[in-house]
Short mmCIF file of N, CA and C in Angstrom, two decimals:
data_model
loop_
_atom_site.label_atom_id
_atom_site.label_comp_id
_atom_site.label_asym_id
_atom_site.label_seq_id
_atom_site.Cartn_x
_atom_site.Cartn_y
_atom_site.Cartn_z
N MET A 26 -0.38 28.00 -11.24
CA MET A 26 -1.00 28.27 -9.97
C MET A 26 -0.03 27.98 -8.85
N ALA A 27 -0.05 28.79 -7.84
CA ALA A 27 0.88 28.62 -6.73
C ALA A 27 0.53 27.41 -5.87
N ASN A 28 -0.74 27.06 -5.75
CA ASN A 28 -1.15 25.96 -4.89
C ASN A 28 -1.41 24.67 -5.64
N THR A 29 -0.92 24.54 -6.85
CA THR A 29 -1.12 23.34 -7.64
C THR A 29 0.08 22.42 -7.49
N PRO A 30 -0.15 21.11 -7.31
CA PRO A 30 0.98 20.20 -7.24
C PRO A 30 1.77 20.24 -8.53
N ARG A 31 3.08 20.10 -8.42
CA ARG A 31 3.94 20.10 -9.60
C ARG A 31 4.27 18.66 -9.95
N VAL A 32 4.00 18.30 -11.21
CA VAL A 32 4.29 16.95 -11.69
C VAL A 32 5.68 16.95 -12.29
N GLU A 33 6.50 16.01 -11.85
CA GLU A 33 7.88 15.94 -12.32
C GLU A 33 7.92 15.45 -13.76
N GLN A 34 8.84 15.99 -14.57
CA GLN A 34 8.96 15.67 -15.99
C GLN A 34 9.86 14.48 -16.27
N ASP A 35 10.61 14.02 -15.29
CA ASP A 35 11.58 12.94 -15.50
C ASP A 35 10.91 11.72 -16.12
N GLU A 36 11.49 11.20 -17.21
CA GLU A 36 10.91 10.06 -17.91
C GLU A 36 11.35 8.72 -17.34
N GLU A 37 12.41 8.67 -16.55
CA GLU A 37 12.91 7.42 -15.97
C GLU A 37 12.40 7.32 -14.54
N HIS A 38 11.73 6.21 -14.23
CA HIS A 38 11.15 6.04 -12.90
C HIS A 38 11.48 4.67 -12.34
N PRO A 39 12.67 4.50 -11.76
CA PRO A 39 12.99 3.20 -11.18
C PRO A 39 12.16 2.89 -9.94
N LEU A 40 11.71 3.91 -9.21
CA LEU A 40 10.90 3.71 -8.02
C LEU A 40 9.50 4.25 -8.27
N ARG A 41 8.52 3.64 -7.64
CA ARG A 41 7.14 4.10 -7.76
C ARG A 41 6.88 5.23 -6.76
N ALA A 42 6.08 6.20 -7.18
CA ALA A 42 5.69 7.29 -6.29
C ALA A 42 4.69 6.75 -5.27
N ALA A 43 4.58 7.45 -4.16
CA ALA A 43 3.61 7.05 -3.13
C ALA A 43 2.20 7.16 -3.70
N LEU A 44 1.35 6.21 -3.35
CA LEU A 44 -0.02 6.24 -3.83
C LEU A 44 -0.76 7.41 -3.20
N ILE A 45 -1.61 8.03 -3.97
CA ILE A 45 -2.37 9.20 -3.52
C ILE A 45 -3.69 8.72 -2.94
N THR A 46 -3.98 9.09 -1.71
CA THR A 46 -5.23 8.68 -1.07
C THR A 46 -6.30 9.76 -1.14
N SER A 47 -5.91 10.99 -1.39
CA SER A 47 -6.87 12.09 -1.49
C SER A 47 -7.38 12.18 -2.93
N ARG A 48 -8.69 12.11 -3.11
CA ARG A 48 -9.23 12.19 -4.47
C ARG A 48 -8.98 13.55 -5.09
N PHE A 49 -8.92 14.60 -4.28
CA PHE A 49 -8.68 15.93 -4.82
C PHE A 49 -7.25 16.07 -5.31
N LEU A 50 -6.31 15.57 -4.55
CA LEU A 50 -4.92 15.60 -4.98
C LEU A 50 -4.73 14.72 -6.21
N PHE A 51 -5.40 13.56 -6.24
CA PHE A 51 -5.33 12.67 -7.40
C PHE A 51 -5.77 13.40 -8.67
N VAL A 52 -6.89 14.11 -8.59
CA VAL A 52 -7.40 14.84 -9.75
C VAL A 52 -6.43 15.93 -10.18
N ASP A 53 -5.88 16.66 -9.22
CA ASP A 53 -4.92 17.73 -9.55
C ASP A 53 -3.68 17.17 -10.24
N VAL A 54 -3.13 16.10 -9.70
CA VAL A 54 -1.92 15.51 -10.28
C VAL A 54 -2.22 14.93 -11.66
N ALA A 55 -3.34 14.22 -11.80
CA ALA A 55 -3.70 13.64 -13.10
C ALA A 55 -3.94 14.72 -14.14
N ALA A 56 -4.54 15.83 -13.75
CA ALA A 56 -4.77 16.93 -14.69
C ALA A 56 -3.46 17.53 -15.17
N GLN A 57 -2.51 17.70 -14.25
CA GLN A 57 -1.19 18.22 -14.65
C GLN A 57 -0.49 17.25 -15.59
N ARG A 58 -0.60 15.95 -15.31
CA ARG A 58 0.04 14.95 -16.17
C ARG A 58 -0.64 14.91 -17.54
N ALA A 59 -1.96 15.02 -17.60
CA ALA A 59 -2.67 15.04 -18.88
C ALA A 59 -2.22 16.24 -19.71
N LYS A 60 -2.00 17.37 -19.05
CA LYS A 60 -1.51 18.55 -19.75
C LYS A 60 -0.14 18.27 -20.37
N GLN A 61 0.73 17.60 -19.62
CA GLN A 61 2.05 17.24 -20.15
C GLN A 61 1.91 16.32 -21.36
N LEU A 62 1.00 15.35 -21.28
CA LEU A 62 0.80 14.42 -22.40
C LEU A 62 0.28 15.16 -23.63
N ARG A 63 -0.64 16.09 -23.44
CA ARG A 63 -1.16 16.88 -24.57
C ARG A 63 -0.07 17.71 -25.22
N ARG A 64 0.92 18.11 -24.42
CA ARG A 64 2.03 18.93 -24.95
C ARG A 64 3.16 18.09 -25.53
N GLY A 65 2.97 16.77 -25.58
CA GLY A 65 3.94 15.92 -26.25
C GLY A 65 4.78 15.00 -25.39
N ALA A 66 4.56 14.99 -24.07
CA ALA A 66 5.31 14.07 -23.21
C ALA A 66 4.95 12.63 -23.58
N LEU A 67 5.90 11.74 -23.44
CA LEU A 67 5.66 10.33 -23.76
C LEU A 67 4.94 9.64 -22.61
N PRO A 68 3.96 8.78 -22.92
CA PRO A 68 3.28 8.02 -21.86
C PRO A 68 4.26 7.12 -21.13
N ARG A 69 4.04 6.90 -19.86
CA ARG A 69 4.89 6.04 -19.04
C ARG A 69 4.33 4.62 -18.95
N LEU A 70 3.16 4.41 -19.52
CA LEU A 70 2.55 3.09 -19.58
C LEU A 70 2.63 2.57 -21.01
N GLU A 71 2.79 1.27 -21.15
CA GLU A 71 2.72 0.70 -22.48
C GLU A 71 1.26 0.62 -22.88
N ARG A 72 0.98 1.06 -24.10
CA ARG A 72 -0.41 1.03 -24.56
C ARG A 72 -0.75 -0.36 -25.06
N THR A 73 -1.87 -0.85 -24.62
CA THR A 73 -2.36 -2.14 -25.08
C THR A 73 -3.75 -1.92 -25.67
N GLY A 74 -3.99 -2.52 -26.81
CA GLY A 74 -5.30 -2.41 -27.43
C GLY A 74 -5.50 -1.06 -28.09
N SER A 75 -6.74 -0.59 -28.02
CA SER A 75 -7.10 0.66 -28.70
C SER A 75 -6.52 1.87 -27.97
N PRO A 76 -6.34 2.96 -28.70
CA PRO A 76 -5.82 4.18 -28.07
C PRO A 76 -6.81 4.71 -27.02
N HIS A 77 -6.27 5.29 -25.97
CA HIS A 77 -7.10 5.84 -24.90
C HIS A 77 -6.97 7.36 -24.88
N LYS A 78 -7.96 8.00 -24.29
CA LYS A 78 -7.87 9.44 -24.09
C LYS A 78 -6.69 9.73 -23.17
N LEU A 79 -6.05 10.85 -23.40
CA LEU A 79 -4.87 11.20 -22.61
C LEU A 79 -5.21 11.36 -21.13
N GLU A 80 -6.42 11.81 -20.83
CA GLU A 80 -6.83 11.95 -19.44
C GLU A 80 -6.87 10.59 -18.75
N ARG A 81 -7.35 9.57 -19.45
CA ARG A 81 -7.39 8.21 -18.89
C ARG A 81 -5.98 7.66 -18.69
N VAL A 82 -5.11 7.93 -19.66
CA VAL A 82 -3.71 7.49 -19.54
C VAL A 82 -3.08 8.15 -18.32
N ALA A 83 -3.31 9.46 -18.15
CA ALA A 83 -2.75 10.19 -17.01
C ALA A 83 -3.27 9.62 -15.69
N MET A 84 -4.58 9.35 -15.62
CA MET A 84 -5.14 8.80 -14.38
C MET A 84 -4.55 7.44 -14.06
N GLU A 85 -4.35 6.59 -15.06
CA GLU A 85 -3.77 5.27 -14.82
C GLU A 85 -2.31 5.39 -14.39
N GLU A 86 -1.59 6.33 -14.98
CA GLU A 86 -0.20 6.55 -14.56
C GLU A 86 -0.14 6.98 -13.10
N VAL A 87 -1.02 7.87 -12.69
CA VAL A 87 -1.05 8.33 -11.30
C VAL A 87 -1.47 7.18 -10.39
N ARG A 88 -2.50 6.44 -10.79
CA ARG A 88 -3.02 5.34 -9.98
C ARG A 88 -1.95 4.27 -9.72
N THR A 89 -1.09 4.02 -10.71
CA THR A 89 -0.06 2.98 -10.57
C THR A 89 1.25 3.50 -10.00
N GLY A 90 1.30 4.79 -9.67
CA GLY A 90 2.50 5.35 -9.03
C GLY A 90 3.61 5.71 -9.99
N LEU A 91 3.30 5.89 -11.26
CA LEU A 91 4.33 6.23 -12.25
C LEU A 91 4.59 7.73 -12.34
N VAL A 92 3.77 8.52 -11.69
CA VAL A 92 3.91 9.98 -11.76
C VAL A 92 4.39 10.49 -10.41
N GLU A 93 5.54 11.13 -10.42
CA GLU A 93 6.06 11.77 -9.21
C GLU A 93 5.54 13.20 -9.17
N TYR A 94 5.26 13.69 -8.00
CA TYR A 94 4.74 15.04 -7.85
C TYR A 94 5.32 15.65 -6.59
N SER A 95 5.26 16.96 -6.52
CA SER A 95 5.68 17.65 -5.30
C SER A 95 4.62 18.69 -4.95
N LEU A 96 4.35 18.81 -3.68
CA LEU A 96 3.38 19.79 -3.21
C LEU A 96 4.05 21.13 -3.05
N PRO A 97 3.28 22.21 -3.15
CA PRO A 97 3.85 23.54 -2.92
C PRO A 97 4.42 23.63 -1.50
N PRO A 98 5.38 24.52 -1.29
CA PRO A 98 5.97 24.67 0.05
C PRO A 98 4.89 24.91 1.10
N GLY A 99 5.04 24.26 2.24
CA GLY A 99 4.09 24.43 3.33
C GLY A 99 2.96 23.42 3.32
N LEU A 100 2.86 22.59 2.28
CA LEU A 100 1.76 21.63 2.21
C LEU A 100 2.25 20.19 2.39
N GLU A 101 3.44 20.02 2.94
CA GLU A 101 3.98 18.68 3.09
C GLU A 101 3.31 17.89 4.20
N SER A 102 2.84 18.54 5.23
CA SER A 102 2.23 17.82 6.35
C SER A 102 0.79 17.44 6.02
N ALA A 103 0.29 16.42 6.67
CA ALA A 103 -1.08 15.95 6.43
C ALA A 103 -2.09 17.04 6.77
N ALA A 104 -1.87 17.77 7.85
CA ALA A 104 -2.80 18.82 8.24
C ALA A 104 -2.83 19.93 7.19
N ALA A 105 -1.67 20.31 6.68
CA ALA A 105 -1.62 21.35 5.66
C ALA A 105 -2.29 20.89 4.38
N ARG A 106 -2.11 19.61 4.01
CA ARG A 106 -2.76 19.09 2.81
C ARG A 106 -4.27 19.11 2.98
N ALA A 107 -4.76 18.70 4.15
CA ALA A 107 -6.20 18.70 4.40
C ALA A 107 -6.77 20.11 4.32
N GLU A 108 -6.05 21.07 4.89
CA GLU A 108 -6.49 22.47 4.82
C GLU A 108 -6.51 22.95 3.38
N TYR A 109 -5.49 22.61 2.61
CA TYR A 109 -5.42 22.97 1.19
C TYR A 109 -6.61 22.41 0.43
N GLN A 110 -6.93 21.14 0.67
CA GLN A 110 -8.03 20.50 -0.03
C GLN A 110 -9.36 21.15 0.33
N ASP A 111 -9.57 21.44 1.61
CA ASP A 111 -10.81 22.09 2.04
C ASP A 111 -10.94 23.47 1.42
N ARG A 112 -9.84 24.20 1.37
CA ARG A 112 -9.85 25.57 0.87
C ARG A 112 -10.05 25.62 -0.64
N THR A 113 -9.49 24.67 -1.38
CA THR A 113 -9.53 24.76 -2.84
C THR A 113 -10.61 23.92 -3.49
N HIS A 114 -11.25 23.02 -2.75
CA HIS A 114 -12.21 22.11 -3.38
C HIS A 114 -13.56 22.07 -2.67
N THR A 115 -13.98 23.17 -2.11
CA THR A 115 -15.29 23.18 -1.46
C THR A 115 -16.24 24.04 -2.23
#
Protein backbone atom coordinates (compact mmCIF):
# COMPACT_ATOMS: atom_id res chain seq x y z
CA MET A 1 0.00 0.00 0.00
CA ALA A 2 1.24 3.45 -0.82
CA ASN A 3 0.01 5.03 2.43
CA THR A 4 1.24 2.31 4.78
CA PRO A 5 4.20 3.00 7.07
CA ARG A 6 7.29 1.04 6.09
CA VAL A 7 8.92 -0.98 8.86
CA GLU A 8 12.69 -1.14 8.61
CA GLN A 9 14.25 -4.63 8.36
CA ASP A 10 17.54 -3.80 10.09
CA GLU A 11 18.17 -6.26 12.94
CA GLU A 12 20.67 -4.07 14.84
CA HIS A 13 19.12 -1.25 16.84
CA PRO A 14 21.57 0.70 18.98
CA LEU A 15 19.05 3.56 19.31
CA ARG A 16 15.38 3.33 20.20
CA ALA A 17 12.78 4.59 17.72
CA ALA A 18 10.52 7.46 18.76
CA LEU A 19 7.49 6.30 20.70
CA ILE A 20 4.27 6.29 18.69
CA THR A 21 1.47 8.35 20.23
CA SER A 22 -1.15 7.71 17.53
CA ARG A 23 -3.03 4.46 18.10
CA PHE A 24 -3.71 4.17 14.38
CA LEU A 25 -0.06 4.50 13.44
CA PHE A 26 0.82 2.05 16.24
CA VAL A 27 -1.54 -0.56 14.79
CA ASP A 28 -0.21 -0.05 11.26
CA VAL A 29 3.43 -0.38 12.33
CA ALA A 30 2.73 -3.39 14.57
CA ALA A 31 0.83 -5.13 11.76
CA GLN A 32 3.74 -4.62 9.36
CA ARG A 33 6.16 -5.96 11.98
CA ALA A 34 3.94 -9.00 12.68
CA LYS A 35 3.96 -9.73 8.95
CA GLN A 36 7.77 -9.66 9.00
CA LEU A 37 7.82 -12.04 11.98
CA ARG A 38 5.43 -14.45 10.22
CA ARG A 39 7.78 -14.42 7.22
CA GLY A 40 10.73 -15.46 9.38
CA ALA A 41 12.26 -12.26 10.79
CA LEU A 42 13.89 -12.74 14.18
CA PRO A 43 12.20 -11.16 17.21
CA ARG A 44 14.01 -8.15 18.67
CA LEU A 45 12.87 -8.98 22.20
CA GLU A 46 14.19 -11.82 24.28
CA ARG A 47 11.40 -14.29 24.92
CA THR A 48 10.69 -15.05 28.53
CA GLY A 49 8.32 -17.75 29.67
CA SER A 50 5.78 -19.25 27.32
CA PRO A 51 5.72 -18.47 23.60
CA HIS A 52 3.59 -15.50 22.58
CA LYS A 53 1.57 -14.82 19.47
CA LEU A 54 3.61 -12.96 16.88
CA GLU A 55 1.14 -10.08 16.95
CA ARG A 56 1.79 -9.59 20.68
CA VAL A 57 5.55 -9.76 20.11
CA ALA A 58 5.24 -7.14 17.36
CA MET A 59 3.14 -4.83 19.55
CA GLU A 60 5.65 -5.08 22.42
CA GLU A 61 8.53 -4.37 20.04
CA VAL A 62 6.75 -1.25 18.77
CA ARG A 63 5.74 -0.18 22.30
CA THR A 64 9.36 -0.38 23.52
CA GLY A 65 10.77 1.47 20.50
CA LEU A 66 12.59 -1.49 18.94
CA VAL A 67 10.90 -1.07 15.56
CA GLU A 68 11.99 1.73 13.26
CA TYR A 69 9.51 2.90 10.67
CA SER A 70 9.20 5.54 7.99
CA LEU A 71 6.09 7.31 6.82
CA PRO A 72 5.24 7.64 3.14
CA PRO A 73 6.49 10.85 1.49
CA GLY A 74 4.41 13.86 2.47
CA LEU A 75 3.30 12.46 5.83
CA GLU A 76 6.24 13.63 7.92
CA SER A 77 4.49 16.64 9.44
CA ALA A 78 2.01 16.30 12.29
CA ALA A 79 -0.78 17.86 10.22
CA ALA A 80 -0.20 15.45 7.34
CA ARG A 81 -0.16 12.48 9.75
CA ALA A 82 -3.45 13.62 11.31
CA GLU A 83 -5.02 13.99 7.87
CA TYR A 84 -3.74 10.52 6.89
CA GLN A 85 -5.21 8.98 10.04
CA ASP A 86 -8.59 10.66 9.54
CA ARG A 87 -8.70 9.62 5.90
CA THR A 88 -7.68 5.99 6.41
CA HIS A 89 -9.24 5.11 9.77
CA THR A 90 -12.71 6.61 9.85
